[in-house]
Amino acid sequence: MNMIEALNSAHDVMMGRDPDIVVMGEDVGYFGGVFRVTAGLQKKYGKTRAFDTPIAEGGIAGTAIGMAAYGLKPVVEMQFADYIYPAFDQIVSEAGRMRYRTAGEWTLPMVFRSPYGGGIFGGQTHSQSPEALFAHVCGIKTVIPSNPYDAKGLLIAAIEDPDPVIFFEPKRIYNGPFDGFHERPVTPWAKHPAAEVPEGYYTVPLGKAAVAREGNDVTILAYGTMVHVALATAEEQGIDAEVIDLRTIVPVDIDTIEASVKKTGRCVIIHEATRTGGFGAELAALVQERCFYHLEAPVQRVTGYDTPYPHSLEWTYFPGPTRLGIALKKALED
Amino acid sequence: MTSSNERRNRPALSLHVPEPDARPGEEVDFSGVAIPAAGSVARPDINVAPADIRDLPYTLIRVLDDDGKAVGPWDPRLDADTLRRMLRDMAMVRVYDERMFRAQRQGKTSFYMKSLGEEAVAVAAAHALDRDDMCFPTYRQQGLLIARDYPLTEMMCQVYSNAGDKLKGRQLPIMYSDREKGFFTISGNLGTQYPQAVGWAMGSAIKGDSRIAAAWIGDGATAEGDFHNAVTFAGVYRAPVVLNVVNNQWAISSFSGIAGGELTTFAARAVGYGIPGLRVDGNDPLAVYAATRWAADRARSNLGPTLIELFTYRVEGHSTSDDPSAYRPQGAGAKWPLGDPLMRLKAHLIGLGEWDEERHQQLLDQLGEEVKAAQKESEKLGTLGGEAAQSVESMFDDVFAELPWHLQEQREQALAEAEAKRK
């Protein structure tokens, strides 16, 4: 399966198991979603379980919260992460705080799914990576898969999780892994081992990172599309890097990070999001706090620049292999 | 910035910023408030097409006339026991409010908000709804809890953030929550509960349930995007929800004109969304009951949502942190032409021969005693500013279902800090 099929399968498996799961969002019903993630669900489960909504992200989030308060488990789609902001108040002030402010009287087991990330000539409003905004919000978990197997397992785990989960899907790798070498032809998921996705139910636990590549010289902390950029760069440059795919950024798997950086003594963090206040800053701080005496070089951050995401300068903005290579070299030479 | 007007032969534009009729020091004048006679508004069938009742949002449904007599087609014809119970609940809200306001002034808590003059909006609605309908209130519908027999001590413990506070001291006073009583957790963020109520109602419809939702919002908060979201979704999915707008004409210091009420009514907003809009005398408990019942019956019959504007007046300040004499004439509330909801129901009951001054005084005395006793009981469990009622550990609970490592670490830090302070 590619990532879209894997996510679709996660929906299908869970809707079949749990009649309280409802899927809603713009164009997700009859049409099956602009990226086809919800294709066929309305036909199979009916109009009241998978339905189209008005174009109002605040309304989608607000009504879904009400449904979750009623006892349903909404899996909500925000068409692009760039358009999640009208729902920000509902997500931050309501979803994130419901359990806390009611001392557990009301809880919101729900998922906000949203395609995110760049590398697709999406320009300013189809490329953003707003994960740090949600990582800063208490009471919400933030999950970002990097391959079809994880996408399905993590989404099922997110749907089953008792807390609200933001689930960002790197749309650049919906159809195939992308390593940042944009001039080369893109391979489909079919040739990738993580495209082996079981048909039925399984989970990938939230809060647990994966070691995508073992190595000894430097740790690369990555998630989403950047996992593939990191793997390819390490191969191309012949660097014995350990690539950690965080998978969940809140709560982050600190044990895996700590063990790796203590082993390698060097750490490079890569994300597409803008640098200042990005999640890389949190990671760098954690590594510094916990691995200070093991560090042999300053922690590097390879990120998008602190500019809105440009259209024509896509590959100047996108943190690809060249930028990561420079940082890795610096980390290894320092 | 310079104007380009000099180069063009056109009149200069000017920005209109709405102003209330009177400011402090000026004479309050309510003569411009249009008040149709009680009983003069027709009552349509619940299956009426919204387009056929476009006049209703521009009038005012009233049942009790100036003599306290129930007149016209909206008279809900309630029995005397129900009327007395509504009177009791409204009086209880008032006595409770007075007591808690004073507790704030005595430094026993940080904050309080009264609902003086708006008691009918919550109490009469609660009586018109079924007990298991879910209410999504703002911070000024404490009458819902009282009408549903929520223990006063529980309410007070929340106000005091004391050891008996089931919300563990996490919420600002008056932000009650009680699932069992069908009272949704109050949020400080205005308007957010409105689409949530619609979603709850959609959930009920999705599951083929028979329960409906009711929501409240103030006139000021109708300007929030969530109001538009809620009414759009309610209309689109014909959600079984009663959407109340409590137009008490003030949003802290800004009058309802700033919220968009200068040229139209809040009920009239329903027209554009294709749902029925009723405009109701919010100080007339029978009218509030009748309109709520009409909307609830509609919702229960799968006919969809109704928007109800409850026209009333916020008699006192916005909260204990507000001084209304800084922005409106003093004593304006006493001159409000639609009167006092409690006094109007009292007059009605006396007119029916079901009540008298003596029994009324007895009721007030009895409620006073009940509130005093509850206050004594709850203060045994502490007030704000005393020894903290909640443990340091508890601050970190319920952020998530399970405590993640970073909160565990922070909890240890907080405990170490508490230990350091003790030394």
GROMACS .gro file of N, CA, C and O in nm, chain A residues 113-193:
model
  324
  113ARG      N    1  -0.685   1.489   1.156
  113ARG     CA    2  -0.589   1.454   1.052
  113ARG      C    3  -0.568   1.572   0.960
  113ARG      O    4  -0.665   1.644   0.929
  114SER      N    5  -0.445   1.587   0.911
  114SER     CA    6  -0.425   1.694   0.814
  114SER      C    7  -0.299   1.672   0.733
  114SER      O    8  -0.192   1.646   0.788
  115PRO      N    9  -0.311   1.679   0.598
  115PRO     CA   10  -0.193   1.674   0.514
  115PRO      C   11  -0.104   1.795   0.541
  115PRO      O   12  -0.156   1.906   0.556
  116TYR      N   13   0.025   1.774   0.550
  116TYR     CA   14   0.113   1.886   0.584
  116TYR      C   15   0.244   1.874   0.508
  116TYR      O   16   0.272   1.772   0.444
  117GLY      N   17   0.326   1.977   0.517
  117GLY     CA   18   0.461   1.974   0.463
  117GLY      C   19   0.469   2.017   0.318
  117GLY      O   20   0.369   2.026   0.247
  118GLY      N   21   0.594   2.044   0.276
  118GLY     CA   22   0.616   2.102   0.143
  118GLY      C   23   0.683   2.005   0.048
  118GLY      O   24   0.670   1.884   0.060
  119GLY      N   25   0.753   2.065  -0.047
  119GLY     CA   26   0.821   1.986  -0.149
  119GLY      C   27   0.731   1.949  -0.265
  119GLY      O   28   0.760   1.858  -0.341
  120ILE      N   29   0.619   2.018  -0.278
  120ILE     CA   30   0.524   1.985  -0.383
  120ILE      C   31   0.484   2.108  -0.465
  120ILE      O   32   0.382   2.108  -0.531
  121PHE      N   33   0.563   2.214  -0.457
  121PHE     CA   34   0.527   2.342  -0.518
  121PHE      C   35   0.388   2.387  -0.473
  121PHE      O   36   0.306   2.433  -0.551
  122GLY      N   37   0.368   2.374  -0.346
  122GLY     CA   38   0.239   2.413  -0.288
  122GLY      C   39   0.231   2.559  -0.249
  122GLY      O   40   0.126   2.607  -0.209
  123GLY      N   41   0.344   2.629  -0.261
  123GLY     CA   42   0.342   2.771  -0.226
  123GLY      C   43   0.313   2.793  -0.079
  123GLY      O   44   0.331   2.704   0.005
  124GLN      N   45   0.267   2.913  -0.050
  124GLN     CA   46   0.257   2.953   0.090
  124GLN      C   47   0.152   2.877   0.170
  124GLN      O   48   0.168   2.857   0.289
  125THR      N   49   0.042   2.838   0.106
  125THR     CA   50  -0.069   2.783   0.184
  125THR      C   51  -0.103   2.638   0.151
  125THR      O   52  -0.214   2.593   0.173
  126HIS      N   53  -0.004   2.566   0.094
  126HIS     CA   54  -0.023   2.422   0.076
  126HIS      C   55   0.105   2.347   0.112
  126HIS      O   56   0.131   2.239   0.063
  127SER      N   57   0.187   2.409   0.196
  127SER     CA   58   0.320   2.354   0.223
  127SER      C   59   0.362   2.363   0.370
  127SER      O   60   0.466   2.311   0.406
  128GLN      N   61   0.280   2.426   0.452
  128GLN     CA   62   0.329   2.458   0.585
  128GLN      C   63   0.340   2.335   0.676
  128GLN      O   64   0.274   2.235   0.655
  129SER      N   65   0.424   2.352   0.776
  129SER     CA   66   0.445   2.249   0.879
  129SER      C   67   0.424   2.314   1.016
  129SER      O   68   0.518   2.359   1.080
  130PRO      N   69   0.298   2.319   1.060
  130PRO     CA   70   0.270   2.393   1.185
  130PRO      C   71   0.279   2.309   1.311
  130PRO      O   72   0.220   2.344   1.413
  131GLU      N   73   0.356   2.198   1.308
  131GLU     CA   74   0.354   2.108   1.423
  131GLU      C   75   0.399   2.173   1.554
  131GLU      O   76   0.350   2.137   1.661
  132ALA      N   77   0.491   2.270   1.544
  132ALA     CA   78   0.541   2.330   1.668
  132ALA      C   79   0.431   2.407   1.741
  132ALA      O   80   0.430   2.416   1.863
  133LEU      N   81   0.335   2.462   1.664
  133LEU     CA   82   0.225   2.534   1.728
  133LEU      C   83   0.144   2.440   1.815
  133LEU      O   84   0.094   2.478   1.921
  134PHE      N   85   0.131   2.315   1.771
  134PHE     CA   86   0.051   2.218   1.848
  134PHE      C   87   0.136   2.150   1.955
  134PHE      O   88   0.084   2.113   2.060
  135ALA      N   89   0.265   2.136   1.927
  135ALA     CA   90   0.354   2.077   2.028
  135ALA      C   91   0.356   2.164   2.153
  135ALA      O   92   0.377   2.117   2.264
  136HIS      N   93   0.330   2.292   2.135
  136HIS     CA   94   0.332   2.387   2.248
  136HIS      C   95   0.203   2.383   2.329
  136HIS      O   96   0.194   2.443   2.435
  137VAL      N   97   0.105   2.311   2.278
  137VAL     CA   98  -0.026   2.307   2.345
  137VAL      C   99  -0.033   2.185   2.437
  137VAL      O  100  -0.016   2.072   2.390
  138CYS      N  101  -0.061   2.207   2.565
  138CYS     CA  102  -0.070   2.092   2.653
  138CYS      C  103  -0.203   2.019   2.633
  138CYS      O  104  -0.304   2.081   2.599
  139GLY      N  105  -0.200   1.890   2.649
  139GLY     CA  106  -0.321   1.810   2.639
  139GLY      C  107  -0.346   1.751   2.502
  139GLY      O  108  -0.445   1.683   2.482
  140ILE      N  109  -0.257   1.779   2.408
  140ILE     CA  110  -0.272   1.726   2.272
  140ILE      C  111  -0.148   1.648   2.234
  140ILE      O  112  -0.036   1.690   2.264
  141LYS      N  113  -0.169   1.534   2.171
  141LYS     CA  114  -0.056   1.457   2.119
  141LYS      C  115  -0.039   1.490   1.972
  141LYS      O  116  -0.138   1.516   1.902
  142THR      N  117   0.083   1.492   1.926
  142THR     CA  118   0.110   1.524   1.785
  142THR      C  119   0.191   1.412   1.722
  142THR      O  120   0.298   1.376   1.772
  143VAL      N  121   0.136   1.358   1.614
  143VAL     CA  122   0.193   1.240   1.550
  143VAL      C  123   0.220   1.269   1.403
  143VAL      O  124   0.138   1.334   1.336
  144ILE      N  125   0.333   1.222   1.352
  144ILE     CA  126   0.369   1.244   1.212
  144ILE      C  127   0.436   1.116   1.158
  144ILE      O  128   0.549   1.085   1.196
  145PRO      N  129   0.367   1.041   1.072
  145PRO     CA  130   0.426   0.918   1.019
  145PRO      C  131   0.520   0.947   0.902
  145PRO      O  132   0.512   1.053   0.841
  146SER      N  133   0.603   0.849   0.868
  146SER     CA  134   0.694   0.868   0.755
  146SER      C  135   0.685   0.756   0.653
  146SER      O  136   0.760   0.756   0.556
  147ASN      N  137   0.596   0.660   0.675
  147ASN     CA  138   0.584   0.551   0.577
  147ASN      C  139   0.447   0.484   0.592
  147ASN      O  140   0.379   0.504   0.694
  148PRO      N  141   0.405   0.405   0.494
  148PRO     CA  142   0.269   0.347   0.498
  148PRO      C  143   0.244   0.258   0.619
  148PRO      O  144   0.138   0.266   0.681
  149TYR      N  145   0.340   0.173   0.656
  149TYR     CA  146   0.319   0.083   0.769
  149TYR      C  147   0.290   0.162   0.896
  149TYR      O  148   0.193   0.136   0.967
  150ASP      N  149   0.377   0.259   0.923
  150ASP     CA  150   0.359   0.342   1.042
  150ASP      C  151   0.232   0.425   1.032
  150ASP      O  152   0.161   0.444   1.132
  151ALA      N  153   0.202   0.475   0.912
  151ALA     CA  154   0.085   0.561   0.896
  151ALA      C  155  -0.041   0.489   0.942
  151ALA      O  156  -0.122   0.543   1.017
  152LYS      N  157  -0.055   0.365   0.897
  152LYS     CA  158  -0.174   0.290   0.937
  152LYS      C  159  -0.172   0.257   1.087
  152LYS      O  160  -0.270   0.279   1.158
  153GLY      N  161  -0.059   0.205   1.132
  153GLY     CA  162  -0.051   0.164   1.273
  153GLY      C  163  -0.063   0.282   1.368
  153GLY      O  164  -0.127   0.272   1.473
  154LEU      N  165  -0.002   0.394   1.331
  154LEU     CA  166  -0.011   0.512   1.417
  154LEU      C  167  -0.151   0.571   1.415
  154LEU      O  168  -0.202   0.619   1.517
  155LEU      N  169  -0.217   0.570   1.297
  155LEU     CA  170  -0.351   0.627   1.291
  155LEU      C  171  -0.449   0.542   1.373
  155LEU      O  172  -0.533   0.597   1.445
  156ILE      N  173  -0.434   0.413   1.365
  156ILE     CA  174  -0.521   0.327   1.448
  156ILE      C  175  -0.495   0.354   1.596
  156ILE      O  176  -0.588   0.369   1.676
  157ALA      N  177  -0.369   0.366   1.630
  157ALA     CA  178  -0.335   0.396   1.770
  157ALA      C  179  -0.391   0.533   1.811
  157ALA      O  180  -0.441   0.550   1.923
  158ALA      N  181  -0.385   0.628   1.719
  158ALA     CA  182  -0.437   0.763   1.748
  158ALA      C  183  -0.588   0.760   1.769
  158ALA      O  184  -0.642   0.826   1.858
  159ILE      N  185  -0.656   0.682   1.685
  159ILE     CA  186  -0.803   0.672   1.697
  159ILE      C  187  -0.839   0.607   1.832
  159ILE      O  188  -0.935   0.645   1.897
  160GLU      N  189  -0.759   0.511   1.873
  160GLU     CA  190  -0.788   0.442   1.999
  160GLU      C  191  -0.740   0.520   2.122
  160GLU      O  192  -0.778   0.488   2.233
  161ASP      N  193  -0.655   0.619   2.099
  161ASP     CA  194  -0.598   0.692   2.212
  161ASP      C  195  -0.708   0.770   2.284
  161ASP      O  196  -0.796   0.827   2.221
  162PRO      N  197  -0.703   0.773   2.417
  162PRO     CA  198  -0.807   0.846   2.490
  162PRO      C  199  -0.794   0.998   2.482
  162PRO      O  200  -0.885   1.069   2.525
  163ASP      N  201  -0.684   1.047   2.427
  163ASP     CA  202  -0.663   1.192   2.420
  163ASP      C  203  -0.673   1.242   2.276
  163ASP      O  204  -0.655   1.165   2.182
  164PRO      N  205  -0.702   1.371   2.259
  164PRO     CA  206  -0.706   1.426   2.123
  164PRO      C  207  -0.567   1.420   2.058
  164PRO      O  208  -0.466   1.450   2.123
  165VAL      N  209  -0.565   1.379   1.932
  165VAL     CA  210  -0.438   1.364   1.861
  165VAL      C  211  -0.441   1.447   1.733
  165VAL      O  212  -0.538   1.442   1.657
  166ILE      N  213  -0.335   1.523   1.711
  166ILE     CA  214  -0.314   1.590   1.583
  166ILE      C  215  -0.229   1.495   1.500
  166ILE      O  216  -0.122   1.452   1.544
  167PHE      N  217  -0.278   1.462   1.383
  167PHE     CA  218  -0.211   1.363   1.299
  167PHE      C  219  -0.174   1.429   1.167
  167PHE      O  220  -0.259   1.450   1.081
  168PHE      N  221  -0.048   1.467   1.155
  168PHE     CA  222  -0.003   1.534   1.033
  168PHE      C  223   0.055   1.433   0.934
  168PHE      O  224   0.144   1.354   0.970
  169GLU      N  225   0.002   1.437   0.812
  169GLU     CA  226   0.044   1.343   0.709
  169GLU      C  227   0.129   1.416   0.605
  169GLU      O  228   0.078   1.507   0.539
  170PRO      N  229   0.255   1.377   0.591
  170PRO     CA  230   0.340   1.446   0.492
  170PRO      C  231   0.291   1.413   0.351
  170PRO      O  232   0.313   1.304   0.301
  171LYS      N  233   0.223   1.510   0.291
  171LYS     CA  234   0.160   1.480   0.160
  171LYS      C  235   0.264   1.454   0.052
  171LYS      O  236   0.235   1.386  -0.046
  172ARG      N  237   0.384   1.505   0.070
  172ARG     CA  238   0.491   1.480  -0.027
  172ARG      C  239   0.518   1.329  -0.040
  172ARG      O  240   0.560   1.282  -0.146
  173ILE      N  241   0.497   1.254   0.067
  173ILE     CA  242   0.528   1.111   0.061
  173ILE      C  243   0.403   1.024   0.063
  173ILE      O  244   0.409   0.906   0.094
  174TYR      N  245   0.288   1.083   0.028
  174TYR     CA  246   0.166   1.004   0.015
  174TYR      C  247   0.185   0.888  -0.085
  174TYR      O  248   0.146   0.776  -0.062
  175ASN      N  249   0.249   0.921  -0.201
  175ASN     CA  250   0.258   0.822  -0.309
  175ASN      C  251   0.391   0.748  -0.316
  175ASN      O  252   0.400   0.642  -0.376
  176GLY      N  253   0.491   0.807  -0.256
  176GLY     CA  254   0.621   0.741  -0.259
  176GLY      C  255   0.719   0.816  -0.171
  176GLY      O  256   0.699   0.935  -0.144
  177PRO      N  257   0.823   0.749  -0.121
  177PRO     CA  258   0.920   0.817  -0.036
  177PRO      C  259   0.992   0.926  -0.115
  177PRO      O  260   1.015   0.909  -0.235
  178PHE      N  261   1.024   1.034  -0.050
  178PHE     CA  262   1.093   1.143  -0.118
  178PHE      C  263   1.215   1.183  -0.037
  178PHE      O  264   1.203   1.221   0.080
  179ASP      N  265   1.331   1.173  -0.101
  179ASP     CA  266   1.455   1.195  -0.026
  179ASP      C  267   1.514   1.334  -0.047
  179ASP      O  268   1.623   1.362   0.000
  180GLY      N  269   1.444   1.418  -0.119
  180GLY     CA  270   1.493   1.554  -0.138
  180GLY      C  271   1.573   1.572  -0.267
  180GLY      O  272   1.602   1.684  -0.306
  181PHE      N  273   1.608   1.459  -0.332
  181PHE     CA  274   1.677   1.471  -0.462
  181PHE      C  275   1.570   1.492  -0.570
  181PHE      O  276   1.532   1.400  -0.641
  182HIS      N  277   1.525   1.616  -0.580
  182HIS     CA  278   1.406   1.644  -0.660
  182HIS      C  279   1.430   1.631  -0.809
  182HIS      O  280   1.336   1.620  -0.886
  183GLU      N  281   1.555   1.631  -0.849
  183GLU     CA  282   1.583   1.619  -0.992
  183GLU      C  283   1.577   1.474  -1.039
  183GLU      O  284   1.570   1.445  -1.156
  184ARG      N  285   1.576   1.382  -0.942
  184ARG     CA  286   1.568   1.240  -0.978
  184ARG      C  287   1.422   1.194  -0.982
  184ARG      O  288   1.339   1.252  -0.914
  185PRO      N  289   1.393   1.091  -1.060
  185PRO     CA  290   1.254   1.042  -1.063
  185PRO      C  291   1.216   0.985  -0.926
  185PRO      O  292   1.300   0.925  -0.858
  186VAL      N  293   1.090   1.005  -0.890
  186VAL     CA  294   1.042   0.957  -0.760
  186VAL      C  295   0.997   0.812  -0.772
  186VAL      O  296   0.929   0.775  -0.868
  187THR      N  297   1.038   0.732  -0.676
  187THR     CA  298   0.994   0.592  -0.680
  187THR      C  299   0.865   0.577  -0.601
  187THR      O  300   0.846   0.645  -0.500
  188PRO      N  301   0.777   0.489  -0.645
  188PRO     CA  302   0.653   0.466  -0.569
  188PRO      C  303   0.683   0.382  -0.445
  188PRO      O  304   0.789   0.321  -0.433
  189TRP      N  305   0.586   0.379  -0.352
  189TRP     CA  306   0.605   0.303  -0.229
  189TRP      C  307   0.626   0.154  -0.256
  189TRP      O  308   0.690   0.083  -0.178
  190ALA      N  309   0.571   0.106  -0.366
  190ALA     CA  310   0.575  -0.038  -0.396
  190ALA      C  311   0.714  -0.100  -0.378
  190ALA      O  312   0.727  -0.216  -0.339
  191LYS      N  313   0.818  -0.020  -0.403
  191LYS     CA  314   0.954  -0.076  -0.394
  191LYS      C  315   1.015  -0.062  -0.254
  191LYS      O  316   1.132  -0.091  -0.234
  192HIS      N  317   0.934  -0.015  -0.161
  192HIS     CA  318   0.986   0.013  -0.026
  192HIS      C  319   0.933  -0.092   0.072
  192HIS      O  320   0.816  -0.129   0.067
  193PRO      N  321   1.018  -0.142   0.162
  193PRO     CA  322   0.971  -0.247   0.254
  193PRO      C  323   0.855  -0.202   0.344
  193PRO      O  324   0.769  -0.283   0.379
   0.00000   0.00000   0.00000
